[in-house]
Short mmCIF file of C-alpha atoms in Angstrom, two decimals:
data_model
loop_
_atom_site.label_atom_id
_atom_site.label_comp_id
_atom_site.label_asym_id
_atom_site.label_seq_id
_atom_site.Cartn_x
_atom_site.Cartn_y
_atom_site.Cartn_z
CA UNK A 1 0.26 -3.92 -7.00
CA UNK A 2 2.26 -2.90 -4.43
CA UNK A 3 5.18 -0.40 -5.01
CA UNK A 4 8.59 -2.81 -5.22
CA UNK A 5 11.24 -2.05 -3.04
CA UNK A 6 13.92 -2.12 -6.05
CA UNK A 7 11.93 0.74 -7.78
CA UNK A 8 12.04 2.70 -4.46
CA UNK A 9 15.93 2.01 -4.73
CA UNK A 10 16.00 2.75 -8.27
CA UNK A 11 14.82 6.14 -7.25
CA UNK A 12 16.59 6.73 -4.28
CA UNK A 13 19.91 6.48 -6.43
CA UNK A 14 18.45 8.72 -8.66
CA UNK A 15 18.33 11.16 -6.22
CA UNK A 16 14.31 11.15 -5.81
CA UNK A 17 13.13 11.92 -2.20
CA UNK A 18 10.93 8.97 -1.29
CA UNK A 19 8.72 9.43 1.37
CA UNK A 20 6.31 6.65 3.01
CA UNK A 21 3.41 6.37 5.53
CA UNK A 22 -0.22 4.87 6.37
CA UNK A 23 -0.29 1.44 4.70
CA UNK A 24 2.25 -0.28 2.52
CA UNK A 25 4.53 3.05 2.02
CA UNK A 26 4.62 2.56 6.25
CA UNK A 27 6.20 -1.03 5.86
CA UNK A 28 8.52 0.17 3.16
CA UNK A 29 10.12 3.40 5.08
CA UNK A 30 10.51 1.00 7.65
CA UNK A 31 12.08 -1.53 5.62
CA UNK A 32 14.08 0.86 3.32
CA UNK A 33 15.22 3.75 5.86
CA UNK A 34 18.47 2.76 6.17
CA UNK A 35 18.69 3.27 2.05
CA UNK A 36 17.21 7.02 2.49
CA UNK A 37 13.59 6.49 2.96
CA UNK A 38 11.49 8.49 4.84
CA UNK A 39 8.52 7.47 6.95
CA UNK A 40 5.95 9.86 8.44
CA UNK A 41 3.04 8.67 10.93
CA UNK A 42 2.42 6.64 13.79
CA UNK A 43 2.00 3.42 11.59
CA UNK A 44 5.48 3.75 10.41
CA UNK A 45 6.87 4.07 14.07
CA UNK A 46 4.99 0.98 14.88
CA UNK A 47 6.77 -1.33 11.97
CA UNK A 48 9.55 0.79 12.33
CA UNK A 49 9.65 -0.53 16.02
CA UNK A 50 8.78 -4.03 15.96
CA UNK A 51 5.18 -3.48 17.54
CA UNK A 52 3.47 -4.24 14.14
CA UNK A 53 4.85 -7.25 12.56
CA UNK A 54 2.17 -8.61 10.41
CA UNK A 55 2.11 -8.00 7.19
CA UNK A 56 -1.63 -8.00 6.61
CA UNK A 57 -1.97 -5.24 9.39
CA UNK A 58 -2.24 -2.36 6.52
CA UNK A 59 -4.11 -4.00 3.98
CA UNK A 60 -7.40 -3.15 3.25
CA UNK A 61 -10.08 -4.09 -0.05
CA UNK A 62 -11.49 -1.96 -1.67
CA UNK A 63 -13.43 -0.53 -5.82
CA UNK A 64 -13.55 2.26 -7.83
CA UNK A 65 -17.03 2.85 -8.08
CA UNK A 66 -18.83 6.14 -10.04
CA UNK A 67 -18.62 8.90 -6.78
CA UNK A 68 -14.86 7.33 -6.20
CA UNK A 69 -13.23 4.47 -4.02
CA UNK A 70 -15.09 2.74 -1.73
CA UNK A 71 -13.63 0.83 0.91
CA UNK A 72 -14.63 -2.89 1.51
CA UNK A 73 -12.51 -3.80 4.48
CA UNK A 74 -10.68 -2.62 7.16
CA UNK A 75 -6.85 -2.98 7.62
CA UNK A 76 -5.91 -4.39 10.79
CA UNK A 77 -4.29 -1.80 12.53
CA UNK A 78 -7.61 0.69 12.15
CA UNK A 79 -9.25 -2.17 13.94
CA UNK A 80 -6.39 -2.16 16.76
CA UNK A 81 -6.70 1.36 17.62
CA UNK A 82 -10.83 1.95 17.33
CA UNK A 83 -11.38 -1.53 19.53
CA UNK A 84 -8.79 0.08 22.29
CA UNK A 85 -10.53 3.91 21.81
CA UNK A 86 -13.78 2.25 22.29
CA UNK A 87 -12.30 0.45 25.69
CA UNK A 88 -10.94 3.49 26.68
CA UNK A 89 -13.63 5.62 26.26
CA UNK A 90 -15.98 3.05 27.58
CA UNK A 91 -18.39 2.34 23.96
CA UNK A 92 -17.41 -1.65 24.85
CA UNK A 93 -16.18 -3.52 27.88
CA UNK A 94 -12.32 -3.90 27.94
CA UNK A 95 -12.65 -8.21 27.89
CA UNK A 96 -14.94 -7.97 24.61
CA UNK A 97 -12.03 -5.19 23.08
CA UNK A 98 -9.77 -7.81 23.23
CA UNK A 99 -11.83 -10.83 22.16
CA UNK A 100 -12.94 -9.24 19.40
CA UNK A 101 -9.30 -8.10 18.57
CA UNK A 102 -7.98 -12.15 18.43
CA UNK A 103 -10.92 -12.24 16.44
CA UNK A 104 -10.06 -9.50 13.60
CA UNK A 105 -6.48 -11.14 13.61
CA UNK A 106 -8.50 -14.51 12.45
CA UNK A 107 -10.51 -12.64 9.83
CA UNK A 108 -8.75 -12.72 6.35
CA UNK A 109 -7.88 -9.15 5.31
CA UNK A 110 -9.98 -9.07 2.31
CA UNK A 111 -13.55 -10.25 4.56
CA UNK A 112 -12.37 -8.25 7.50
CA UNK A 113 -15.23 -5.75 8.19
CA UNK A 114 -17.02 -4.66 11.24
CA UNK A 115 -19.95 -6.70 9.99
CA UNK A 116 -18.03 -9.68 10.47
CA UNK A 117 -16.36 -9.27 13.93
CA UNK A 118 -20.04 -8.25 15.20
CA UNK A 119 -21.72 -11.16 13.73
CA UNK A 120 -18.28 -13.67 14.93
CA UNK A 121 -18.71 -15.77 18.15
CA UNK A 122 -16.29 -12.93 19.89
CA UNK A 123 -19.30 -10.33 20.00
CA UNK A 124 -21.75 -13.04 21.35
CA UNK A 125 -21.46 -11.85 24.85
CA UNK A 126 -22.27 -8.03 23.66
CA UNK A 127 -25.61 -6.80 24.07
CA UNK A 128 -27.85 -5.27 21.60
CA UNK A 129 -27.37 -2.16 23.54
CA UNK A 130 -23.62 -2.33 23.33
CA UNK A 131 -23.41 -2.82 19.52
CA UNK A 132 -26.06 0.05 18.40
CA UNK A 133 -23.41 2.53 20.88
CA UNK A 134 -20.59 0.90 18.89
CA UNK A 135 -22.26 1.24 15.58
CA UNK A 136 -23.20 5.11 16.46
CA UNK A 137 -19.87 5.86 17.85
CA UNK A 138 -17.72 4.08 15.13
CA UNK A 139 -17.63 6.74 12.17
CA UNK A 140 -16.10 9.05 14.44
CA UNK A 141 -13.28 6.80 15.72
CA UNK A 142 -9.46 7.22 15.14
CA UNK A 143 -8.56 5.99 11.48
CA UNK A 144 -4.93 6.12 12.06
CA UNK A 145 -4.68 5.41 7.93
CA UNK A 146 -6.54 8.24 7.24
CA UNK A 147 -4.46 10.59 10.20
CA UNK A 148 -0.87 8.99 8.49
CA UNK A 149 -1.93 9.76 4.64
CA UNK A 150 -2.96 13.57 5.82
CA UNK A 151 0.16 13.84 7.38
CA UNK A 152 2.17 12.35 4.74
CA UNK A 153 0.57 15.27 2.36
CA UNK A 154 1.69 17.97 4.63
CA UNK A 155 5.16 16.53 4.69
CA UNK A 156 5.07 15.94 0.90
CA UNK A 157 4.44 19.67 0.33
CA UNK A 158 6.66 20.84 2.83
CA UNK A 159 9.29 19.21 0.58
CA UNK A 160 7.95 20.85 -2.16
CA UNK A 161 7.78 24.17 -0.61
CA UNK A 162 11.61 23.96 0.76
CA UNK A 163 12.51 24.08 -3.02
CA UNK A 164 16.25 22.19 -3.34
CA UNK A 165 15.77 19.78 0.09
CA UNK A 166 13.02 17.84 -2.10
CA UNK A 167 15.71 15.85 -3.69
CA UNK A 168 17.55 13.43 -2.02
CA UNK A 169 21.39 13.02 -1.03
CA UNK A 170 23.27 10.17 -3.34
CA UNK A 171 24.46 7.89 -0.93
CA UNK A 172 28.25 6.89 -2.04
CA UNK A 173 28.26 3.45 -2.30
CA UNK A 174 24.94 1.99 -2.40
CA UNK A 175 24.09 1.75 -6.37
CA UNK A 176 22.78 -2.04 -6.40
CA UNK A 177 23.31 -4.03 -9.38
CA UNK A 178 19.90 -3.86 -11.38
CA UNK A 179 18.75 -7.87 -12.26
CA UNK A 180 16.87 -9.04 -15.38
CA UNK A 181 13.34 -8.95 -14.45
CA UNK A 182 14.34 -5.29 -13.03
CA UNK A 183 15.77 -3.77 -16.30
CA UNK A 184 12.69 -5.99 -18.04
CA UNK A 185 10.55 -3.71 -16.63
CA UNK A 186 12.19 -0.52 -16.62
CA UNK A 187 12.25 -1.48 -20.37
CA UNK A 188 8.78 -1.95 -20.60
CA UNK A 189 7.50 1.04 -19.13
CA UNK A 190 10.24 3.36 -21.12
CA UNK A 191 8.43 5.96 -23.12
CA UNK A 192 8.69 6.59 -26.80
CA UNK A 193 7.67 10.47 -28.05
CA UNK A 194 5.04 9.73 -30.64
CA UNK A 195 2.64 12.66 -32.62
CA UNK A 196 0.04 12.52 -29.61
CA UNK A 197 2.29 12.34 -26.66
CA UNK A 198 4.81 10.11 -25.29
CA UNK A 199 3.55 6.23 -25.41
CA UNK A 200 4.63 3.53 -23.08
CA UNK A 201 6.53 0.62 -23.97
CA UNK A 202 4.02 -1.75 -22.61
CA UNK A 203 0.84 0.64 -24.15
CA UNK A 204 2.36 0.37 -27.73
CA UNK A 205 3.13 -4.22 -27.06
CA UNK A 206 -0.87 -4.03 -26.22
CA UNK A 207 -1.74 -1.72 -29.32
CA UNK A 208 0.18 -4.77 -31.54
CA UNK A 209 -1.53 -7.45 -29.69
CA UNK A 210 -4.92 -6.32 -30.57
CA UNK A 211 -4.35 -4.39 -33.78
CA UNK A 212 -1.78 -5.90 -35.72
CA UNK A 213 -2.88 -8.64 -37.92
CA UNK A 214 0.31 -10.42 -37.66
CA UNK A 215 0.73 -9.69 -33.97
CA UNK A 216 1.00 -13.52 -32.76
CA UNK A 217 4.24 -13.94 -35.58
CA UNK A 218 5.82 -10.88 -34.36
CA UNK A 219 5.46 -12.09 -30.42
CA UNK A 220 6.48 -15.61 -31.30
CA UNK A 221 9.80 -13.92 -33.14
CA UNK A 222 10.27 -11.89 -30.25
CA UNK A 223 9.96 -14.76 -27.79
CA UNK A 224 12.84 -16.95 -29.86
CA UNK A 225 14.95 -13.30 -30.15
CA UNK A 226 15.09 -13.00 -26.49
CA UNK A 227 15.89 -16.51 -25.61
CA UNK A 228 18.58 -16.71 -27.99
CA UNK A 229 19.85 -13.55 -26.65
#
């Protein structure tokens, strides 16, 4: 899941430096800056600047296979910039760029993959000719995710190599109020010191659940606790 922007709070008034870029961390230094957040890469200056609005423009799909992850779709904005590169530097006519950028916009983010815009009704007027240059040309085209998350690492240990600048100013003022669900889950993931190494709250509820034999009593006692409460 997505990091929530009260835990980025939560550690921003803890004096954490929080630093964002390339996909969802892009939206949230954008979001969040005014609270201390810091956003590195062109992506961020784009949300940061109204040009990207949509929310689905960073999301991509993707597994954890055996030789690591492997991506199954393409964020929007990688789309944006390799359709324009490939306009500029002449892979596709201009007019198809841009039909086939409505097009990605149409594609739901988790089926949006350059086998689909090629095969939509946008890339009908291509040629064969103009899709095998595209094809050839594309693994070398700007991945502005990948270009944000390598510069995010430099800035990361550039904070770590500045020694006391890697944590972050309090701001006076600007401790929010913590709600239930919040201090629910700060709860939950609290760990305990056990024989083998600190244990989860959450990792020791699932231990129960499976291992206890009177786990369903001891969650239905819980349950009535915590409403009563």
């Amino acid at each position: 899941l997505p990091t929530w922007h009260k835990e980025i709070l939560y550690a921003l008034d803890s004096g954490v430096r929080v630093v964002g870029a390339a996909a969802v961390g892009a939206h949230r230094a954008a979001e969040l800056a005014s609270y201390g957040m810091e956003g590195v890469g062109s992506i961020f200056r784009r949300v940061a600047s109204g040009e990207l609005e949509r929310d689905d423009e960073v999301l991509g799909d993707w597994e954890m296979g055996p030789d690591g992850i492997r991506l199954l779709s393409a964020p929007l904005v990688v789309m944006r910039d390799v359709l324009r590169a490939a306009a500029t530097e002449r892979i596709l006519p201009e007019t198809a760029t841009l039909e086939l950028t409505r097009a990605a916009e149409g594609l739901f983010w988790r089926r949006r993959t350059w086998e689909a815009l090629l095969e939509s009704d946008a890339a009908t007027a291509l040629s064969g000719s103009d899709i095998e240059r595209f094809r050839e040309w594309l693994p070398g085209a700007p991945d502005p995710v990948r270009a944000d998350a390598e510069a995010l690492l430099r800035r990361v240990k550039e904070l770590a190599e500045s020694g006391g600048s890697v944590h972050a100013e309090r701001r006076t003022g600007t401790r929010r109020e913590r709600s239930a669900i919040f201090r629910s889950l700060e709860e939950r993931d609290r760990p305990v010191d056990s024989s083998t190494g600190p244990l989860r709250q959450w990792c020791i509820g699932d231990m129960v659940t499976f291992a206890h034999p009177e786990a369903e009593d001891l969650n239905a006692r819980a349950l009535n606790r915590k409403l009563v409460l």
